[in-house]
mmCIF file of C-alpha atoms in Angstrom:
data_model
loop_
_atom_site.group_PDB
_atom_site.id
_atom_site.type_symbol
_atom_site.label_atom_id
_atom_site.label_comp_id
_atom_site.label_asym_id
_atom_site.label_seq_id
_atom_site.Cartn_x
_atom_site.Cartn_y
_atom_site.Cartn_z
ATOM 1 C CA MET A 1 76.032 63.771 75.509
ATOM 2 C CA LEU A 2 74.119 66.396 73.513
ATOM 3 C CA ASN A 3 75.475 69.190 75.727
ATOM 4 C CA GLU A 4 79.149 68.409 75.101
ATOM 5 C CA GLY A 5 81.096 71.681 75.221
ATOM 6 C CA LYS A 6 78.052 73.563 76.535
ATOM 7 C CA LEU A 7 76.991 72.309 79.967
ATOM 8 C CA PHE A 8 79.442 69.406 80.167
ATOM 9 C CA GLN A 9 82.849 68.517 78.818
ATOM 10 C CA SER A 10 84.680 65.222 78.493
ATOM 11 C CA SER A 11 86.955 64.605 81.473
ATOM 12 C CA TYR A 12 89.327 61.722 82.161
ATOM 13 C CA PRO A 13 91.892 60.835 84.867
ATOM 14 C CA LYS A 14 95.520 61.917 84.443
ATOM 15 C CA SER A 15 96.756 58.404 83.593
ATOM 16 C CA PHE A 16 94.246 58.156 80.741
ATOM 17 C CA ARG A 17 95.061 61.634 79.378
ATOM 18 C CA ASP A 18 98.793 60.966 79.485
ATOM 19 C CA LEU A 19 98.474 57.687 77.616
ATOM 20 C CA VAL A 20 96.097 58.677 74.822
ATOM 21 C CA GLY A 21 98.074 61.897 74.257
ATOM 22 C CA LYS A 22 97.422 65.630 74.160
ATOM 23 C CA ASN A 23 96.315 65.474 70.517
ATOM 24 C CA GLY A 24 93.920 62.570 71.040
ATOM 25 C CA VAL A 25 90.391 62.906 69.681
ATOM 26 C CA ILE A 26 89.128 61.245 72.890
ATOM 27 C CA THR A 27 90.480 63.919 75.251
ATOM 28 C CA VAL A 28 90.822 67.216 73.338
ATOM 29 C CA GLN A 29 88.098 69.861 73.596
ATOM 30 C CA GLY A 30 86.345 72.431 71.441
ATOM 31 C CA GLU A 31 87.320 73.174 67.855
ATOM 32 C CA GLN A 32 90.284 70.780 67.959
ATOM 33 C CA GLN A 33 87.989 67.921 68.961
ATOM 34 C CA ARG A 34 85.477 68.778 66.226
ATOM 35 C CA ASN A 35 88.229 68.863 63.586
ATOM 36 C CA LEU A 36 89.773 65.544 64.650
ATOM 37 C CA HIS A 37 86.348 63.901 64.947
ATOM 38 C CA ALA A 38 85.503 65.055 61.418
ATOM 39 C CA ILE A 39 88.767 63.574 60.113
ATOM 40 C CA ALA A 40 88.071 60.236 61.839
ATOM 41 C CA SER A 41 84.515 60.174 60.494
ATOM 42 C CA ASN A 42 85.787 60.912 56.990
ATOM 43 C CA MET A 43 88.328 58.088 57.190
ATOM 44 C CA MET A 44 85.556 55.590 58.010
ATOM 45 C CA ARG A 45 82.706 56.697 55.751
ATOM 46 C CA LEU A 46 80.476 53.991 54.271
ATOM 47 C CA ASP A 47 82.009 54.305 50.803
ATOM 48 C CA LYS A 48 85.464 53.771 52.310
ATOM 49 C CA LEU A 49 84.259 50.729 54.238
ATOM 50 C CA LYS A 50 83.250 49.204 50.913
ATOM 51 C CA SER A 51 86.410 50.122 49.009
ATOM 52 C CA HIS A 52 89.135 49.995 51.689
ATOM 53 C CA PHE A 53 87.973 47.751 54.529
ATOM 54 C CA LEU A 54 85.587 45.007 53.385
ATOM 55 C CA GLU A 55 88.081 42.625 51.778
ATOM 56 C CA ASP A 56 90.947 43.387 54.177
ATOM 57 C CA ILE A 57 88.783 42.589 57.212
ATOM 58 C CA GLN A 58 87.907 39.181 55.785
ATOM 59 C CA LYS A 59 91.526 38.372 54.954
ATOM 60 C CA VAL A 60 92.553 39.139 58.545
ATOM 61 C CA VAL A 61 89.599 37.188 59.997
ATOM 62 C CA LEU A 62 90.362 34.117 57.872
ATOM 63 C CA GLN A 63 94.077 34.314 58.639
ATOM 64 C CA THR A 64 93.440 34.560 62.393
ATOM 65 C CA LEU A 65 90.850 31.770 62.453
ATOM 66 C CA SER A 66 93.189 29.504 60.456
ATOM 67 C CA HIS A 67 95.446 29.307 63.538
ATOM 68 C CA ILE A 68 92.680 27.705 65.647
ATOM 69 C CA GLN A 69 93.491 24.028 66.086
ATOM 70 C CA ASP A 70 90.622 21.647 65.466
ATOM 71 C CA ASN A 71 89.113 20.037 68.588
ATOM 72 C CA ARG A 72 91.586 21.775 70.928
ATOM 73 C CA THR A 73 90.632 23.832 73.984
ATOM 74 C CA ILE A 74 90.913 27.592 73.550
ATOM 75 C CA LEU A 75 89.944 30.751 75.398
ATOM 76 C CA LEU A 76 87.824 32.574 72.859
ATOM 77 C CA GLN A 77 88.701 35.790 74.665
ATOM 78 C CA ASP A 78 92.325 35.409 73.518
ATOM 79 C CA VAL A 79 91.313 34.662 69.918
ATOM 80 C CA CYS A 80 89.061 37.737 69.772
ATOM 81 C CA ARG A 81 91.752 39.968 71.259
ATOM 82 C CA LYS A 82 94.283 38.710 68.731
ATOM 83 C CA LEU A 83 91.813 39.217 65.897
ATOM 84 C CA ALA A 84 90.880 42.744 67.017
ATOM 85 C CA ILE A 85 94.493 43.947 67.266
ATOM 86 C CA ASN A 86 95.243 42.303 63.905
ATOM 87 C CA LEU A 87 92.324 44.189 62.375
ATOM 88 C CA MET A 88 93.208 47.538 63.925
ATOM 89 C CA VAL A 89 96.926 47.382 63.113
ATOM 90 C CA ASN A 90 96.176 46.247 59.566
ATOM 91 C CA GLN A 91 93.503 48.849 58.899
ATOM 92 C CA LEU A 92 95.099 51.788 60.691
ATOM 93 C CA LEU A 93 98.778 51.257 59.891
ATOM 94 C CA GLY A 94 98.591 48.997 56.845
ATOM 95 C CA VAL A 95 100.810 46.464 58.664
ATOM 96 C CA SER A 96 100.325 42.756 57.959
ATOM 97 C CA SER A 97 103.576 41.227 59.258
ATOM 98 C CA GLU A 98 102.716 38.685 61.965
ATOM 99 C CA ALA A 99 105.862 39.545 63.949
ATOM 100 C CA GLN A 100 104.959 43.258 63.995
ATOM 101 C CA ILE A 101 101.363 42.518 64.898
ATOM 102 C CA ASN A 102 102.400 40.221 67.781
ATOM 103 C CA GLU A 103 104.749 42.897 69.110
ATOM 104 C CA MET A 104 102.025 45.535 68.847
ATOM 105 C CA ALA A 105 99.527 43.232 70.589
ATOM 106 C CA GLN A 106 101.786 42.854 73.644
ATOM 107 C CA LEU A 107 102.558 46.571 73.762
ATOM 108 C CA PHE A 108 98.897 47.430 73.484
ATOM 109 C CA SER A 109 97.956 45.019 76.271
ATOM 110 C CA ASP A 110 100.410 46.852 78.572
ATOM 111 C CA PHE A 111 99.076 50.203 77.324
ATOM 112 C CA VAL A 112 95.418 49.369 78.072
ATOM 113 C CA ASP A 113 96.234 48.003 81.550
ATOM 114 C CA GLY A 114 97.582 51.417 82.562
ATOM 115 C CA CYS A 115 94.776 53.626 81.271
ATOM 116 C CA LEU A 116 92.867 53.802 84.566
ATOM 117 C CA SER A 117 95.816 53.099 86.880
ATOM 118 C CA VAL A 118 97.328 55.223 89.630
ATOM 119 C CA PRO A 119 99.718 57.602 87.777
ATOM 120 C CA ILE A 120 102.962 56.561 89.489
ATOM 121 C CA ASN A 121 105.786 56.560 86.947
ATOM 122 C CA TRP A 122 108.029 54.063 88.699
ATOM 123 C CA PRO A 123 109.116 50.543 87.647
ATOM 124 C CA GLY A 124 106.635 47.912 88.788
ATOM 125 C CA PHE A 125 103.582 50.155 88.472
ATOM 126 C CA ALA A 126 101.058 49.639 85.650
ATOM 127 C CA TYR A 127 101.251 53.327 84.677
ATOM 128 C CA HIS A 128 105.032 53.133 84.185
ATOM 129 C CA THR A 129 104.749 49.968 82.077
ATOM 130 C CA ALA A 130 101.964 51.560 80.032
ATOM 131 C CA MET A 131 103.948 54.753 79.387
ATOM 132 C CA LYS A 132 106.919 52.674 78.192
ATOM 133 C CA ALA A 133 104.563 50.762 75.900
ATOM 134 C CA ARG A 134 103.184 54.067 74.583
ATOM 135 C CA GLU A 135 106.704 55.248 73.742
ATOM 136 C CA LYS A 136 107.349 52.096 71.719
ATOM 137 C CA ILE A 137 103.961 52.258 69.952
ATOM 138 C CA ILE A 138 104.548 55.915 69.036
ATOM 139 C CA SER A 139 108.033 54.989 67.805
ATOM 140 C CA GLU A 140 106.540 52.273 65.560
ATOM 141 C CA ILE A 141 104.002 54.758 64.200
ATOM 142 C CA PHE A 142 106.761 57.295 63.424
ATOM 143 C CA ILE A 143 108.757 54.598 61.599
ATOM 144 C CA THR A 144 105.657 53.702 59.574
ATOM 145 C CA ILE A 145 104.999 57.393 58.795
ATOM 146 C CA GLU A 146 108.552 57.807 57.493
ATOM 147 C CA LYS A 147 108.274 54.637 55.449
ATOM 148 C CA ARG A 148 104.992 55.786 53.882
ATOM 149 C CA LYS A 149 106.540 59.152 52.977
ATOM 150 C CA GLN A 150 109.543 57.498 51.347
ATOM 151 C CA GLU A 151 107.363 55.079 49.381
ATOM 152 C CA GLY A 152 105.216 57.904 48.049
ATOM 153 C CA ALA A 153 101.530 58.570 48.420
ATOM 154 C CA SER A 154 99.240 55.634 47.832
ATOM 155 C CA GLU A 155 95.847 54.918 49.337
ATOM 156 C CA VAL A 156 96.042 51.216 48.528
ATOM 157 C CA GLY A 157 97.322 48.913 51.278
ATOM 158 C CA ASN A 158 98.525 51.718 53.554
ATOM 159 C CA GLY A 159 95.546 51.813 55.895
ATOM 160 C CA VAL A 160 94.078 54.905 57.548
ATOM 161 C CA LEU A 161 97.593 56.232 58.209
ATOM 162 C CA GLY A 162 98.416 56.269 54.503
ATOM 163 C CA ARG A 163 95.189 58.117 53.702
ATOM 164 C CA LEU A 164 95.783 60.581 56.555
ATOM 165 C CA LEU A 165 99.149 61.544 55.091
ATOM 166 C CA ILE A 166 97.525 62.100 51.680
ATOM 167 C CA GLU A 167 94.286 63.815 52.671
ATOM 168 C CA GLU A 168 95.071 65.763 55.841
ATOM 169 C CA ASN A 169 97.689 68.304 56.895
ATOM 170 C CA LEU A 170 98.636 67.129 60.386
ATOM 171 C CA ALA A 171 102.008 67.200 62.138
ATOM 172 C CA ASP A 172 103.596 63.781 62.709
ATOM 173 C CA ASP A 173 103.037 63.878 66.490
ATOM 174 C CA ALA A 174 99.356 64.727 65.930
ATOM 175 C CA VAL A 175 99.070 61.831 63.453
ATOM 176 C CA ALA A 176 100.663 59.478 66.004
ATOM 177 C CA ASP A 177 98.256 60.517 68.776
ATOM 178 C CA PHE A 178 95.345 60.264 66.330
ATOM 179 C CA ILE A 179 96.267 56.685 65.400
ATOM 180 C CA ILE A 180 96.875 55.575 68.998
ATOM 181 C CA ASN A 181 93.431 56.958 69.943
ATOM 182 C CA LEU A 182 91.761 54.944 67.186
ATOM 183 C CA LEU A 183 93.737 51.847 68.222
ATOM 184 C CA PHE A 184 92.537 52.265 71.791
ATOM 185 C CA ALA A 185 88.920 53.050 70.867
ATOM 186 C CA GLY A 186 88.571 50.184 68.400
ATOM 187 C CA ASN A 187 90.599 47.334 69.823
ATOM 188 C CA GLU A 188 89.157 46.325 73.191
ATOM 189 C CA THR A 189 85.567 47.242 72.294
ATOM 190 C CA THR A 190 85.526 45.174 69.099
ATOM 191 C CA ALA A 191 87.233 42.192 70.749
ATOM 192 C CA LYS A 192 84.744 42.053 73.618
ATOM 193 C CA THR A 193 81.680 42.477 71.426
ATOM 194 C CA MET A 194 82.799 39.559 69.230
ATOM 195 C CA LEU A 195 83.370 37.471 72.361
ATOM 196 C CA PHE A 196 80.047 38.409 73.975
ATOM 197 C CA ALA A 197 78.120 37.727 70.759
ATOM 198 C CA VAL A 198 79.395 34.132 70.627
ATOM 199 C CA TYR A 199 78.797 33.739 74.378
ATOM 200 C CA PHE A 200 75.166 34.912 74.144
ATOM 201 C CA LEU A 201 74.543 32.795 71.042
ATOM 202 C CA THR A 202 75.890 29.744 72.888
ATOM 203 C CA GLN A 203 73.410 30.363 75.706
ATOM 204 C CA CYS A 204 70.580 30.727 73.177
ATOM 205 C CA PRO A 205 70.665 27.791 70.686
ATOM 206 C CA ARG A 206 67.581 29.053 68.848
ATOM 207 C CA ALA A 207 69.347 32.340 68.016
ATOM 208 C CA LEU A 208 72.523 30.509 67.010
ATOM 209 C CA THR A 209 70.547 28.265 64.640
ATOM 210 C CA GLN A 210 68.779 31.212 63.043
ATOM 211 C CA LEU A 211 72.011 33.166 62.652
ATOM 212 C CA ARG A 212 73.805 30.161 61.160
ATOM 213 C CA ASP A 213 70.926 29.575 58.731
ATOM 214 C CA GLU A 214 71.167 33.199 57.629
ATOM 215 C CA GLN A 215 74.934 33.009 57.196
ATOM 216 C CA ASN A 216 74.683 29.746 55.257
ATOM 217 C CA SER A 217 72.173 31.385 52.916
ATOM 218 C CA VAL A 218 74.210 34.538 52.271
ATOM 219 C CA ARG A 219 76.091 32.936 49.365
ATOM 220 C CA PRO A 220 75.111 29.261 49.283
ATOM 221 C CA ASN A 221 76.283 28.338 45.791
ATOM 222 C CA SER A 222 78.719 31.034 44.732
ATOM 223 C CA GLY A 223 81.884 29.172 45.733
ATOM 224 C CA GLU A 224 83.389 32.524 46.704
ATOM 225 C CA GLU A 225 84.925 32.822 50.154
ATOM 226 C CA MET A 226 84.863 36.642 50.256
ATOM 227 C CA LEU A 227 81.569 38.399 50.942
ATOM 228 C CA THR A 228 80.397 41.466 49.040
ATOM 229 C CA TRP A 229 78.762 44.589 50.466
ATOM 230 C CA GLN A 230 75.395 43.247 49.242
ATOM 231 C CA ASP A 231 76.007 40.056 51.237
ATOM 232 C CA TYR A 232 76.729 42.121 54.337
ATOM 233 C CA LYS A 233 73.576 44.201 53.938
ATOM 234 C CA ALA A 234 71.535 40.971 53.661
ATOM 235 C CA MET A 235 72.445 39.925 57.239
ATOM 236 C CA SER A 236 69.296 41.282 58.900
ATOM 237 C CA PHE A 237 69.134 38.823 61.817
ATOM 238 C CA THR A 238 72.892 39.096 62.368
ATOM 239 C CA GLN A 239 72.399 42.845 62.850
ATOM 240 C CA CYS A 240 69.735 42.068 65.469
ATOM 241 C CA VAL A 241 72.242 39.819 67.276
ATOM 242 C CA ILE A 242 74.856 42.588 67.194
ATOM 243 C CA ASP A 243 72.363 45.171 68.504
ATOM 244 C CA GLU A 244 71.267 42.878 71.337
ATOM 245 C CA THR A 245 74.884 42.054 72.220
ATOM 246 C CA LEU A 246 75.694 45.767 72.396
ATOM 247 C CA ARG A 247 72.607 46.429 74.535
ATOM 248 C CA LEU A 248 73.169 43.599 76.991
ATOM 249 C CA GLY A 249 76.968 43.459 77.053
ATOM 250 C CA GLY A 250 77.915 46.921 75.816
ATOM 251 C CA ILE A 251 81.503 47.989 76.424
ATOM 252 C CA ALA A 252 80.958 51.737 76.866
ATOM 253 C CA ILE A 253 78.734 51.227 79.905
ATOM 254 C CA TRP A 254 79.630 54.613 81.421
ATOM 255 C CA LEU A 255 81.102 57.950 80.373
ATOM 256 C CA MET A 256 83.183 60.583 82.152
ATOM 257 C CA ARG A 257 82.028 64.215 82.070
ATOM 258 C CA GLU A 258 82.659 67.414 84.044
ATOM 259 C CA ALA A 259 80.099 70.164 84.656
ATOM 260 C CA LYS A 260 81.223 73.435 83.052
ATOM 261 C CA GLN A 261 78.818 75.503 85.153
ATOM 262 C CA ASP A 262 76.257 75.041 87.922
ATOM 263 C CA ILE A 263 73.508 72.885 86.402
ATOM 264 C CA THR A 264 69.980 72.374 87.699
ATOM 265 C CA TYR A 265 68.546 68.982 86.766
ATOM 266 C CA GLN A 266 65.106 68.097 88.202
ATOM 267 C CA ASP A 267 65.527 68.681 91.959
ATOM 268 C CA PHE A 268 69.315 68.463 91.893
ATOM 269 C CA VAL A 269 72.032 71.078 91.485
ATOM 270 C CA ILE A 270 75.287 69.828 89.946
ATOM 271 C CA PRO A 271 78.019 72.322 90.951
ATOM 272 C CA LYS A 272 80.531 73.553 88.379
ATOM 273 C CA GLY A 273 83.616 71.302 88.263
ATOM 274 C CA CYS A 274 81.753 68.225 89.532
ATOM 275 C CA PHE A 275 82.617 64.887 87.953
ATOM 276 C CA VAL A 276 79.523 63.298 86.372
ATOM 277 C CA VAL A 277 79.341 59.632 85.360
ATOM 278 C CA PRO A 278 76.302 58.755 83.216
ATOM 279 C CA PHE A 279 75.669 54.998 83.083
ATOM 280 C CA LEU A 280 74.458 54.006 79.622
ATOM 281 C CA SER A 281 73.849 50.430 80.778
ATOM 282 C CA ALA A 282 71.280 51.673 83.322
ATOM 283 C CA VAL A 283 69.147 52.711 80.337
ATOM 284 C CA HIS A 284 69.941 49.622 78.238
ATOM 285 C CA LEU A 285 68.918 47.307 81.090
ATOM 286 C CA ASP A 286 65.841 49.228 82.206
ATOM 287 C CA GLU A 287 62.794 46.924 82.437
ATOM 288 C CA ASN A 288 60.547 49.928 81.785
ATOM 289 C CA LEU A 289 62.134 50.268 78.337
ATOM 290 C CA TYR A 290 62.958 46.668 77.480
ATOM 291 C CA LYS A 291 60.752 43.731 78.407
ATOM 292 C CA GLY A 292 62.964 40.994 79.834
ATOM 293 C CA ALA A 293 65.848 43.474 79.864
ATOM 294 C CA LEU A 294 68.331 41.000 81.339
ATOM 295 C CA SER A 295 67.572 38.320 78.750
ATOM 296 C CA PHE A 296 69.291 37.910 75.377
ATOM 297 C CA ASP A 297 66.470 38.465 72.900
ATOM 298 C CA PRO A 298 67.640 39.562 69.417
ATOM 299 C CA TRP A 299 64.069 39.192 68.117
ATOM 300 C CA ARG A 300 63.085 42.308 70.096
ATOM 301 C CA TRP A 301 64.798 44.372 67.370
ATOM 302 C CA MET A 302 62.499 42.871 64.706
ATOM 303 C CA ASP A 303 59.454 44.375 66.446
ATOM 304 C CA PRO A 304 58.316 47.504 64.520
ATOM 305 C CA LYS A 305 57.589 49.189 67.875
ATOM 306 C CA ASN A 306 61.335 49.200 68.588
ATOM 307 C CA GLU A 307 62.365 50.604 65.200
ATOM 308 C CA GLU A 308 62.816 54.187 66.438
ATOM 309 C CA LYS A 309 64.426 53.023 69.665
ATOM 310 C CA ARG A 310 66.912 50.973 67.638
ATOM 311 C CA ASN A 311 68.408 54.007 65.866
ATOM 312 C CA TRP A 312 71.757 53.899 67.657
ATOM 313 C CA ARG A 313 72.857 57.188 66.085
ATOM 314 C CA SER A 314 70.212 59.290 67.832
ATOM 315 C CA SER A 315 68.039 57.200 70.187
ATOM 316 C CA PRO A 316 68.019 58.340 73.846
ATOM 317 C CA PHE A 317 67.166 54.742 74.799
ATOM 318 C CA TYR A 318 69.975 52.939 72.973
ATOM 319 C CA SER A 319 73.447 54.494 72.821
ATOM 320 C CA PRO A 320 76.093 51.756 72.421
ATOM 321 C CA PHE A 321 78.372 54.178 70.529
ATOM 322 C CA GLY A 322 77.817 57.252 72.675
ATOM 323 C CA GLY A 323 76.207 60.332 71.181
ATOM 324 C CA GLY A 324 76.434 64.004 70.430
ATOM 325 C CA ALA A 325 79.753 65.528 69.372
ATOM 326 C CA ARG A 326 81.640 62.471 70.635
ATOM 327 C CA PHE A 327 79.609 59.821 68.852
ATOM 328 C CA CYS A 328 81.987 56.993 67.904
ATOM 329 C CA PRO A 329 83.222 57.673 64.323
ATOM 330 C CA GLY A 330 84.100 53.983 63.907
ATOM 331 C CA ALA A 331 80.625 52.630 64.729
ATOM 332 C CA GLU A 332 79.899 51.332 61.220
ATOM 333 C CA LEU A 333 83.389 49.839 60.940
ATOM 334 C CA ALA A 334 82.957 48.004 64.253
ATOM 335 C CA ARG A 335 79.616 46.539 63.175
ATOM 336 C CA LEU A 336 81.134 45.419 59.862
ATOM 337 C CA GLN A 337 84.048 43.708 61.641
ATOM 338 C CA ILE A 338 81.740 41.900 64.075
ATOM 339 C CA ALA A 339 79.340 40.722 61.353
ATOM 340 C CA LEU A 340 82.153 39.380 59.161
ATOM 341 C CA PHE A 341 83.738 37.618 62.144
ATOM 342 C CA LEU A 342 80.415 35.956 63.002
ATOM 343 C CA HIS A 343 79.928 34.857 59.395
ATOM 344 C CA HIS A 344 83.289 33.134 59.107
ATOM 345 C CA PHE A 345 83.327 31.767 62.676
ATOM 346 C CA VAL A 346 79.875 30.139 62.708
ATOM 347 C CA ASN A 347 80.318 28.808 59.166
ATOM 348 C CA SER A 348 83.735 27.345 59.983
ATOM 349 C CA TYR A 349 83.144 25.888 63.447
ATOM 350 C CA ARG A 350 80.720 24.393 65.870
ATOM 351 C CA TRP A 351 81.909 24.403 69.471
ATOM 352 C CA ILE A 352 81.431 22.963 72.929
ATOM 353 C CA GLN A 353 81.536 25.192 75.998
ATOM 354 C CA LEU A 354 83.849 23.528 78.535
ATOM 355 C CA LYS A 355 83.512 25.756 81.569
ATOM 356 C CA GLN A 356 80.664 27.809 82.984
ATOM 357 C CA ASP A 357 81.157 31.535 82.600
ATOM 358 C CA ARG A 358 79.417 34.724 83.622
ATOM 359 C CA MET A 359 79.450 38.425 82.850
ATOM 360 C CA SER A 360 81.166 40.902 85.139
ATOM 361 C CA PHE A 361 80.916 44.681 84.707
ATOM 362 C CA PHE A 362 83.662 45.850 87.073
ATOM 363 C CA PRO A 363 86.077 47.413 86.374
ATOM 364 C CA SER A 364 84.852 46.837 82.788
ATOM 365 C CA ALA A 365 82.590 44.402 80.961
ATOM 366 C CA ARG A 366 84.193 40.946 80.678
ATOM 367 C CA LEU A 367 83.626 37.211 80.937
ATOM 368 C CA VAL A 368 85.142 35.996 84.187
ATOM 369 C CA ASN A 369 86.708 32.826 82.743
ATOM 370 C CA GLY A 370 87.480 34.080 79.213
ATOM 371 C CA PHE A 371 84.918 31.680 77.655
ATOM 372 C CA GLN A 372 86.680 28.328 77.366
ATOM 373 C CA ILE A 373 85.476 26.306 74.369
ATOM 374 C CA ARG A 374 86.527 23.439 72.116
ATOM 375 C CA PRO A 375 85.945 24.420 68.467
ATOM 376 C CA ILE A 376 85.322 21.634 65.942
ATOM 377 C CA LYS A 377 85.861 22.320 62.260
ATOM 378 C CA ARG A 378 82.689 22.097 60.161
ATOM 379 C CA HIS A 379 83.253 20.325 56.857
ATOM 380 C CA LYS A 380 81.879 22.173 53.837
ATOM 381 C CA SER A 381 79.565 19.323 52.907
ATOM 382 C CA LYS A 382 77.898 19.673 56.294
ATOM 383 C CA GLN A 383 77.788 23.427 56.565
ATOM 384 C CA LYS A 384 74.203 23.612 55.355
ATOM 385 C CA GLU A 385 73.030 21.420 58.191
ATOM 386 C CA LYS A 386 71.316 23.192 61.041
ATOM 387 C CA GLY A 387 72.911 23.523 64.485
#
């Protein structure tokens, strides 16, 4: 990861490159990649999370959770996917219409299904369906770009797209590819981490109790539904739960790289042009690095001995957001979304798991049965009770 552009370069299959676009920050190389990465990082700086994202995230979370029917069976996987696409479309495009979001959710599902498919552009093949979905998503982005231009520049309520048009000088097709890359990078990863966090907490009642106690104490008597940045920063155990979820059920479990030259590593020679797949999860689940590596143990991150290891921006032992020149620019945003979801979900519901589930890591990290639960609304007078 630290030798991006030197010894190795990012390399993806044709279907993936075609779908994310030639101007995508995920696939471009060199100076273009550095420029686009800097723009993405600027769009999601901490000060912008506070001023542009904090309240909007909570509005979307509360709106999405309000559709959960009390004491009815749901697949939490579907709820988290709906929430994640709602968040990404709202924050990137400034769109809040439920009809538009539902349309985008279906298009994006088709898009994602084709990203690692055989690139056969013929009806009936996943690649063909995904390319058609891409065309429609790009068309929606162009319509939104034109609308923003006609309305005049305003940072308020127009999402990342609105700020891009104000702050950066990019052609419309580059803006469209930029947005579709952020949609792809943020949607599935956020949805699955939310899902896995609730799954792991359900398997570990002690952790769930401690997290719920912390969330109940964040603003016990304020009467305000919306959390402040200070409230978010007070969620120390919640951050441990997020870190452990990312370690044990991380989404970016492997990367795709190509050797730019012959490389000698220990007793091996990696020839120029070879495809190299580093498995991040092999490090995250290494018993030599993490005692009880296959167990969900958020308390491990409270141990001072793990403080340096926990630095997910630079640690060689913990890289849930990648590293080097391609470190995920939306890492802080993702953590904020997950923490706010957990706050509102555990404070609003208790739940019963109805069907046994298990993790699978092929072709990507997932819960085999989608985590079937029956959520039961928690009445405010009882929300301070434990469990």
